[in-house]
Short mmCIF file of C-alpha atoms and ligand atoms in Angstrom, two decimals:
data_model
loop_
_atom_site.label_atom_id
_atom_site.label_comp_id
_atom_site.label_asym_id
_atom_site.label_seq_id
_atom_site.Cartn_x
_atom_site.Cartn_y
_atom_site.Cartn_z
CA UNK X 16 4.50 26.00 -1.37
CA UNK X 17 0.88 24.05 -2.04
CA UNK X 18 0.89 20.11 -3.12
CA UNK X 19 -2.13 17.98 -4.37
CA UNK X 20 -2.26 14.76 -3.12
CA UNK X 21 -4.35 12.23 -5.38
CA UNK X 22 -5.14 8.92 -3.12
CA UNK X 23 -7.88 6.62 -4.05
CA UNK X 24 -6.78 2.79 -2.59
CA UNK X 25 -5.93 1.09 0.77
CA UNK X 26 -2.48 1.31 0.24
CA UNK X 27 -2.46 4.87 -0.49
CA UNK X 28 -4.53 5.81 2.50
CA UNK X 29 -1.35 4.38 4.95
CA UNK X 30 1.26 6.11 2.26
CA UNK X 31 -0.75 9.78 3.05
CA UNK X 32 -0.95 9.34 6.79
CA UNK X 33 2.95 10.69 7.71
CA UNK X 34 2.57 13.20 4.30
CA UNK X 35 -0.46 14.44 5.81
CA UNK X 36 1.81 14.57 9.54
CA UNK X 37 4.22 16.24 7.93
CA UNK X 38 2.26 18.76 6.48
CA UNK X 39 0.60 19.43 9.51
CA UNK X 40 3.53 20.50 11.31
CA UNK X 41 4.86 22.72 8.32
CA UNK X 42 3.35 26.31 6.53
CA UNK X 43 2.62 24.39 3.40
CA UNK X 44 -0.95 23.94 2.46
CA UNK X 45 -1.68 20.28 1.46
CA UNK X 46 -5.01 19.51 -0.41
CA UNK X 47 -6.43 15.89 -0.16
CA UNK X 48 -8.48 14.26 -3.21
CA UNK X 49 -9.66 10.86 -2.50
CA UNK X 50 -10.87 9.45 -6.06
CA UNK X 51 -13.26 6.77 -4.72
CA UNK X 52 -11.38 3.50 -5.83
CA UNK X 53 -11.59 2.25 -2.92
CA UNK X 54 -14.99 3.45 -1.17
CA UNK X 55 -15.94 0.57 1.57
CA UNK X 56 -15.40 1.95 4.94
CA UNK X 57 -13.28 -1.05 6.25
CA UNK X 58 -10.89 0.03 2.86
CA UNK X 59 -11.00 3.62 3.32
CA UNK X 60 -12.64 5.64 6.13
CA UNK X 61 -10.71 3.59 9.60
CA UNK X 62 -7.74 4.01 7.77
CA UNK X 63 -7.98 8.49 7.99
CA UNK X 64 -9.64 8.03 11.22
CA UNK X 65 -6.70 5.05 13.09
CA UNK X 66 -4.24 7.09 10.88
CA UNK X 67 -5.25 10.67 12.33
CA UNK X 68 -5.60 11.56 8.19
CA UNK X 69 -7.72 15.10 7.16
CA UNK X 70 -10.82 14.04 5.69
CA UNK X 71 -10.26 14.69 1.93
CA UNK X 72 -11.07 18.39 0.51
CA UNK X 73 -12.49 16.65 -2.62
CA UNK X 74 -14.20 13.43 -2.85
CA UNK X 75 -14.85 12.22 -6.83
CA UNK X 76 -16.44 9.01 -6.12
CA UNK X 77 -15.89 7.14 -9.17
CA UNK X 78 -16.02 3.95 -7.69
CA UNK X 79 -15.27 0.51 -9.34
CA UNK X 80 -15.47 -0.93 -12.92
CA UNK X 81 -13.39 -1.72 -15.88
CA UNK X 82 -9.59 -0.24 -15.44
CA UNK X 83 -10.68 1.86 -18.32
CA UNK X 84 -13.66 2.69 -16.93
CA UNK X 85 -12.23 3.46 -13.83
CA UNK X 86 -9.51 5.43 -14.95
CA UNK X 87 -11.60 7.54 -17.33
CA UNK X 88 -13.72 8.74 -14.72
CA UNK X 89 -11.17 9.69 -12.48
CA UNK X 90 -9.63 11.49 -15.18
CA UNK X 91 -12.31 13.69 -16.47
CA UNK X 92 -13.54 14.38 -12.67
CA UNK X 93 -9.32 15.80 -12.33
CA UNK X 94 -9.50 18.66 -14.74
CA UNK X 95 -12.20 20.99 -12.58
CA UNK X 96 -10.55 19.75 -9.51
CA UNK X 97 -6.88 20.90 -10.76
CA UNK X 98 -8.01 23.75 -12.16
CA UNK X 99 -9.78 25.01 -8.81
CA UNK X 100 -7.14 24.57 -6.91
CA UNK X 101 -3.73 24.85 -9.06
CA UNK X 102 -1.07 23.46 -6.74
CA UNK X 103 2.21 23.75 -7.18
CA UNK X 104 2.83 19.74 -6.72
CA UNK X 105 0.45 17.17 -7.64
CA UNK X 106 1.67 14.53 -5.65
CA UNK X 107 0.73 10.65 -6.63
CA UNK X 108 1.71 7.48 -4.96
CA UNK X 109 2.31 4.14 -5.84
CA UNK X 110 1.06 2.19 -8.51
CA UNK X 111 -2.97 2.31 -9.18
CA UNK X 112 -5.34 3.39 -11.12
CA UNK X 113 -5.74 6.54 -8.98
CA UNK X 114 -1.98 7.30 -9.76
CA UNK X 115 -2.09 7.03 -13.12
CA UNK X 116 -5.35 9.28 -13.66
CA UNK X 117 -3.58 11.55 -10.97
CA UNK X 118 -0.38 12.05 -12.80
CA UNK X 119 -1.77 11.84 -16.58
CA UNK X 120 -4.33 14.65 -15.51
CA UNK X 121 -1.39 17.24 -13.78
CA UNK X 122 0.62 16.29 -17.07
CA UNK X 123 -2.85 17.64 -18.99
CA UNK X 124 -2.74 20.71 -17.03
CA UNK X 125 0.67 21.07 -17.34
CA UNK X 126 1.11 20.96 -13.27
CA UNK X 127 4.17 19.78 -12.08
CA UNK X 128 3.81 15.90 -10.67
CA UNK X 129 5.74 13.99 -8.17
CA UNK X 130 5.90 10.27 -7.43
CA UNK X 131 5.66 8.78 -4.42
CA UNK X 132 7.78 5.12 -4.45
CA UNK X 133 8.71 5.49 -7.75
CA UNK X 134 11.09 3.78 -9.00
CA UNK X 135 9.30 -0.14 -8.38
CA UNK X 136 9.18 -2.66 -10.95
CA UNK X 137 8.38 -6.20 -11.25
CA UNK X 138 9.41 -6.44 -14.87
CA UNK X 139 6.00 -8.41 -15.28
CA UNK X 140 3.56 -6.72 -17.82
CA UNK X 141 0.68 -8.80 -17.17
CA UNK X 142 0.46 -6.82 -13.79
CA UNK X 143 -1.71 -3.46 -14.31
CA UNK X 144 0.23 -1.84 -11.64
CA UNK X 145 3.89 -2.73 -13.36
CA UNK X 146 2.63 -0.14 -16.50
CA UNK X 147 0.52 2.05 -13.85
CA UNK X 148 4.18 2.81 -11.99
CA UNK X 149 5.99 2.87 -15.41
CA UNK X 150 3.56 5.03 -17.06
CA UNK X 151 3.81 7.64 -13.71
CA UNK X 152 7.63 7.55 -13.67
CA UNK X 153 8.10 8.84 -17.40
CA UNK X 154 5.21 11.55 -17.19
CA UNK X 155 6.69 12.79 -13.60
CA UNK X 156 8.79 15.58 -13.13
CA UNK X 157 10.09 14.63 -9.78
CA UNK X 158 10.79 10.94 -8.82
CA UNK X 159 10.86 10.38 -5.13
CA UNK X 160 12.30 6.74 -4.93
CA UNK X 161 12.16 4.69 -1.55
CA UNK X 162 15.31 2.56 -2.02
CA UNK X 163 18.50 2.13 -3.46
CA UNK X 164 17.40 -0.40 -5.86
CA UNK X 165 14.76 1.50 -7.16
CA UNK X 166 17.43 4.87 -7.68
CA UNK X 167 18.85 2.17 -9.76
CA UNK X 168 15.53 1.10 -12.09
CA UNK X 169 15.20 5.13 -12.68
CA UNK X 170 18.74 5.33 -13.36
CA UNK X 171 18.65 2.56 -15.96
CA UNK X 172 15.33 4.11 -17.16
CA UNK X 173 17.06 7.57 -17.92
CA UNK X 174 15.83 9.42 -15.24
CA UNK X 175 18.21 9.79 -12.98
CA UNK X 176 18.01 13.78 -13.24
CA UNK X 177 14.83 13.64 -11.70
CA UNK X 178 15.38 10.84 -9.05
CA UNK X 179 15.64 11.84 -5.47
CA UNK X 180 16.44 8.76 -2.81
CA UNK X 181 13.78 9.69 -0.17
CA UNK X 182 13.37 6.35 1.84
CA UNK X 183 9.86 4.62 2.90
CA UNK X 184 7.03 6.49 3.95
CA UNK X 185 5.48 2.89 4.60
CA UNK X 186 8.44 2.92 7.27
CA UNK X 187 7.36 5.63 9.24
CA UNK X 188 4.28 4.66 9.81
CA UNK X 189 4.75 1.37 10.37
CA UNK X 190 7.02 1.84 13.59
CA UNK X 191 5.12 4.52 14.60
CA UNK X 192 1.70 2.73 14.82
CA UNK X 193 3.98 -0.91 16.38
CA UNK X 194 4.79 1.51 19.27
CA UNK X 195 1.98 2.73 19.72
CA UNK X 196 0.19 -1.09 20.17
CA UNK X 197 3.30 -2.64 21.70
CA UNK X 198 1.57 -3.39 24.65
CA UNK X 199 -1.88 -4.60 23.27
CA UNK X 200 -3.03 -8.05 22.23
CA UNK X 201 -4.84 -8.38 19.18
CA UNK X 202 -8.21 -9.59 19.03
CA UNK X 203 -8.57 -13.04 17.48
CA UNK X 204 -11.13 -15.55 16.49
CA UNK X 205 -11.96 -18.38 18.62
CA UNK X 206 -9.33 -21.59 17.79
CA UNK X 207 -6.61 -18.97 16.61
CA UNK X 208 -4.41 -18.29 19.34
CA UNK X 209 -1.37 -15.71 19.89
CA UNK X 210 1.91 -16.83 18.17
CA UNK X 211 -0.01 -19.62 16.68
CA UNK X 212 -1.69 -18.37 13.06
CA UNK X 213 -0.14 -16.98 9.92
CA UNK X 214 -1.80 -13.73 8.01
CA UNK X 215 -2.66 -13.87 4.92
CA UNK X 216 -4.38 -11.47 2.29
CA UNK X 217 -4.84 -12.38 -1.57
CA UNK X 218 -6.32 -9.53 -4.14
CA UNK X 219 -3.94 -9.94 -7.05
CA UNK X 220 -6.21 -10.26 -10.07
CA UNK X 221 -3.25 -12.67 -11.35
CA UNK X 222 -4.71 -14.69 -8.03
CA UNK X 223 -8.30 -13.91 -7.82
CA UNK X 224 -8.90 -13.88 -11.70
CA UNK X 225 -8.60 -17.66 -12.42
CA UNK X 226 -11.00 -19.84 -10.85
CA UNK X 227 -8.43 -22.82 -11.05
CA UNK X 228 -5.48 -20.79 -9.83
CA UNK X 229 -7.77 -19.32 -6.68
CA UNK X 230 -8.91 -22.67 -5.93
CA UNK X 231 -5.81 -24.16 -5.55
CA UNK X 232 -4.79 -20.83 -3.49
CA UNK X 233 -7.70 -21.37 -0.82
CA UNK X 234 -7.05 -24.68 -0.65
CA UNK X 235 -3.14 -24.69 -0.09
CA UNK X 236 -4.18 -22.22 2.56
CA UNK X 237 -6.54 -24.08 4.43
CA UNK X 238 -4.26 -27.50 4.12
CA UNK X 239 -1.45 -25.31 5.35
CA UNK X 240 -0.86 -27.18 8.90
CA UNK X 241 -1.14 -23.46 11.12
CA UNK X 242 -4.07 -21.57 11.54
CA UNK X 243 -4.65 -19.60 8.72
CA UNK X 244 -6.35 -16.05 9.77
CA UNK X 245 -6.95 -14.86 5.87
CA UNK X 246 -8.09 -11.10 5.56
CA UNK X 247 -10.21 -11.24 2.68
CA UNK X 248 -10.08 -7.82 0.11
CA UNK X 249 -13.69 -7.11 -1.42
CA UNK X 250 -12.16 -8.64 -5.01
CA UNK X 251 -11.12 -11.81 -2.98
CA UNK X 252 -14.72 -12.58 -1.87
CA UNK X 253 -16.28 -11.40 -5.26
CA UNK X 254 -14.24 -14.13 -7.00
CA UNK X 255 -15.02 -16.98 -4.90
CA UNK X 256 -18.71 -15.94 -4.62
CA UNK X 257 -18.55 -16.18 -8.17
CA UNK X 258 -16.69 -19.15 -8.97
CA UNK X 259 -18.68 -21.59 -6.44
CA UNK X 260 -15.23 -21.30 -3.89
CA UNK X 261 -16.14 -21.60 -0.11
CA UNK X 262 -14.03 -19.57 2.02
CA UNK X 263 -15.07 -21.46 5.26
CA UNK X 264 -14.00 -24.74 3.82
CA UNK X 265 -12.04 -25.74 6.55
CA UNK X 266 -11.41 -25.54 10.44
CA UNK X 267 -8.03 -23.82 10.22
CA UNK X 268 -9.25 -21.30 7.77
CA UNK X 269 -10.75 -18.36 9.26
CA UNK X 270 -12.08 -15.85 6.70
CA UNK X 271 -12.38 -12.22 8.23
CA UNK X 272 -13.06 -8.68 7.02
CA UNK X 273 -10.01 -6.79 6.26
CA UNK X 274 -8.39 -5.15 9.52
CA UNK X 275 -7.88 -1.29 10.80
CA UNK X 276 -3.84 -0.30 10.02
CA UNK X 277 -3.02 -0.57 13.85
CA UNK X 278 -4.92 -4.30 14.00
CA UNK X 279 -2.96 -5.17 11.27
CA UNK X 280 0.32 -4.72 12.60
CA UNK X 281 -0.83 -6.36 16.11
CA UNK X 282 -2.21 -9.22 13.74
CA UNK X 283 1.67 -9.41 11.74
CA UNK X 284 3.55 -8.88 14.95
CA UNK X 285 1.68 -11.96 16.99
CA UNK X 286 1.46 -14.34 14.04
CA UNK X 287 4.32 -17.04 12.77
CA UNK X 288 4.49 -15.44 9.23
CA UNK X 289 2.55 -13.89 6.16
CA UNK X 290 1.41 -15.72 3.45
CA UNK X 291 0.26 -12.78 0.81
CA UNK X 292 0.55 -11.21 -2.64
CA UNK X 293 0.07 -8.07 -1.36
CA UNK X 294 3.32 -5.29 -1.66
CA UNK X 295 2.70 -3.45 1.14
CA UNK X 296 2.47 -6.67 3.39
CA UNK X 297 5.32 -8.19 2.06
CA UNK X 298 6.89 -5.17 3.82
CA UNK X 299 5.78 -4.85 6.76
CA UNK X 300 6.29 -8.09 7.56
CA UNK X 301 9.93 -7.68 6.83
CA UNK X 302 9.56 -4.46 9.04
CA UNK X 303 7.61 -6.33 12.15
CA UNK X 304 10.27 -9.21 12.58
CA UNK X 305 7.97 -11.92 10.65
CA UNK X 306 9.10 -14.44 7.77
CA UNK X 307 6.56 -13.79 4.65
CA UNK X 308 5.54 -16.14 1.98
CA UNK X 309 4.72 -14.29 -1.32
CA UNK X 310 2.07 -16.38 -3.54
CA UNK X 311 3.63 -14.54 -6.79
CA UNK X 312 6.58 -15.04 -9.17
CA UNK X 313 8.76 -11.74 -8.90
CA UNK X 314 8.30 -9.42 -6.20
CA UNK X 315 8.87 -5.18 -6.30
CA UNK X 316 10.99 -5.16 -3.09
CA UNK X 317 13.62 -7.63 -3.70
CA UNK X 318 15.35 -6.71 -0.27
CA UNK X 319 12.96 -8.68 1.45
CA UNK X 320 14.24 -11.94 -0.01
CA UNK X 321 17.42 -11.54 1.59
CA UNK X 322 18.79 -14.49 4.31
CA UNK X 323 14.93 -15.96 3.52
CA UNK X 324 13.18 -13.11 4.96
CA UNK X 325 10.87 -13.61 1.76
CA UNK X 326 10.47 -16.39 -0.13
CA UNK X 327 8.59 -16.20 -3.21
CA UNK X 328 5.87 -19.40 -3.71
CA UNK X 329 3.54 -19.13 -7.35
CA UNK X 330 3.04 -22.59 -7.59
CA UNK X 331 1.96 -23.13 -3.57
CA UNK X 332 4.03 -26.87 -3.30
CA UNK X 333 5.47 -26.80 0.54
CA UNK X 334 3.29 -23.95 1.53
CA UNK X 335 2.55 -25.88 4.89
CA UNK X 336 6.27 -26.38 5.86
CA UNK X 337 7.21 -22.44 4.88
CA UNK X 338 3.87 -21.01 6.09
CA UNK X 339 5.18 -22.08 9.96
CA UNK X 340 8.81 -21.84 8.97
CA UNK X 341 10.55 -19.79 11.88
CA UNK X 342 11.67 -16.23 11.38
CA UNK X 343 15.27 -16.16 10.46
CA UNK X 344 18.22 -15.76 12.63
CA UNK X 345 20.29 -13.26 10.67
CA UNK X 346 20.18 -9.66 11.68
CA UNK X 347 17.71 -7.20 9.23
CA UNK X 348 19.42 -4.49 7.69
CA UNK X 349 17.88 -1.30 6.62
CA UNK X 350 16.52 -0.96 3.10
CA UNK X 351 13.77 1.01 3.88
CA UNK X 352 14.87 3.69 5.80
CA UNK X 353 14.89 4.87 9.23
CA UNK X 354 11.76 6.05 9.51
CA UNK X 355 11.90 9.50 8.84
CA UNK X 356 11.10 9.68 4.98
CA UNK X 357 7.99 11.84 5.12
CA UNK X 358 10.18 15.00 6.27
CA UNK X 359 12.70 14.27 3.42
CA UNK X 360 9.46 13.91 1.09
CA UNK X 361 8.66 16.87 2.00
CA UNK X 362 12.22 18.83 1.58
CA UNK X 363 12.98 17.04 -1.88
CA UNK X 364 9.03 19.02 -3.27
CA UNK X 365 10.66 22.64 -1.52
CA UNK X 366 13.81 22.16 -3.28
CA UNK X 367 12.93 21.44 -6.53
CA UNK X 368 10.26 23.58 -6.27
CA UNK X 369 10.66 26.77 -8.63
C1 LIG A 21 -6.08 -2.10 -6.24
C2 LIG A 21 -4.68 -1.59 -6.73
C3 LIG A 21 -3.25 -2.52 -6.45
C4 LIG A 21 -3.41 -2.26 -4.70
C5 LIG A 21 -5.24 -3.23 -4.08
C6 LIG A 21 -4.83 -2.46 -2.39
C7 LIG A 21 -5.08 -0.69 -9.11
C8 LIG A 21 -4.93 -1.57 -10.87
N1 LIG A 21 -4.92 -1.62 -8.29
O1 LIG A 21 -6.51 -3.25 -6.48
O2 LIG A 21 -2.25 -2.30 -6.99
O3 LIG A 21 -2.17 -2.91 -4.29
O4 LIG A 21 -6.27 -2.22 -4.91
O5 LIG A 21 -5.96 -3.13 -2.16
O6 LIG A 21 -5.57 -0.03 -9.23
N2 LIG A 21 -14.57 -3.44 -3.70
C9 LIG A 21 -15.23 -3.12 -3.07
N3 LIG A 21 -15.32 -2.03 -1.94
C10 LIG A 21 -14.08 -1.16 -2.06
C11 LIG A 21 -13.16 -1.39 -2.94
C12 LIG A 21 -13.34 -2.18 -4.25
O7 LIG A 21 -16.46 -3.70 -3.11
O8 LIG A 21 -13.97 -0.64 -0.95
C13 LIG A 21 -14.26 -4.17 -5.13
C14 LIG A 21 -15.26 -4.08 -6.07
O9 LIG A 21 -15.68 -5.20 -7.09
C15 LIG A 21 -13.70 -3.75 -7.45
C16 LIG A 21 -12.83 -4.39 -6.76
O10 LIG A 21 -13.19 -4.82 -5.67
O11 LIG A 21 -13.93 -4.28 -8.84
C17 LIG A 21 -11.38 -4.41 -7.05
O12 LIG A 21 -10.91 -2.58 -6.60
P1 LIG A 21 -9.89 -2.39 -7.42
O13 LIG A 21 -9.87 -1.23 -7.07
O14 LIG A 21 -10.54 -2.58 -8.68
O15 LIG A 21 -8.56 -3.35 -7.56
P2 LIG A 21 -8.42 -4.04 -6.37
O16 LIG A 21 -7.84 -5.38 -6.53
O17 LIG A 21 -8.33 -3.53 -4.96
#
């Protein structure tokens, strides 16, 4: 079996890691196509290096642009790649522009498409990611769902016959890295001590692209009481510069570059909690046992809301108290699987391969 993975953005490199590892231990052929959606070394190369992912076989070098330009450039570049490789499966990941472009190119070339992380829904049609994931699910031939909730969403849209529950590959990589870095301490800026800070990331368009909203978020973080380690995504840096928002405005707000994955796991493990709008980080906080506050109106990862592990706070009120809250005492269940999802993905691809 020959599988061609299409990835392009940071969370997809994390999901690719356990899949690439599973392929390395199999007799199947795995081709990696990097669209170039994320191109900064800190957003891309370090993930391949730290997570021991083989270098991409093909790099489309698409870069940034409006959604239409970015997605369209990927589409026009993919035909030749798919024509050359003629895989048995095109495997796409998550909800980014690279996902929809990979799926659509494969469909147009009559190649079977499998969607990893199928069935997630925010039900927020203002998010570009929601359209990317819904359209990809309906185009794909095999829907690899991470959770029982995702399976229910797919069934509700008439897609049950093409859906398989495989678990969440992010659990595979998160637990592996957690164990690898368990005996090491995070490298923290001056004024930030282990067990006494909050990890924060903000990058969603709905939080970054409106100046008033972004100014309110940065101000709330700067006044959160607990020191905040803000790991700034390029979109956040760009919008703050554009709107004249000072990211170094407070002694308790510590802005830093995005962290490589192992250092991110370390930083969360030694934090009091997380404030984010990232999907992956909400789940990593849950898996690592840290409380999370999510600056959004909804989450795709509804399981994290159980017992208050994750709290949605679009309005920002009471952020300081929430940020410093202790981890819930209730034991967590395992809605995201046991860390062996990647081998279930390969099994499902083989079983559905005709
Ligand atoms: C994308 C995904 C989102 C995912 C996120 C993870 C879409 C629609 N969104 O959002 O689902 O959660 O990635 O990070 O696909 N930039 C750089 N260097 C880089 C990458 C981006 O400077 O390496 C800048 C560019 O100015 C770009 C902006 O960041 O315009 C945003 O990047 P983009 O790929 O458009 O979307 P993300 O916000 O990263």
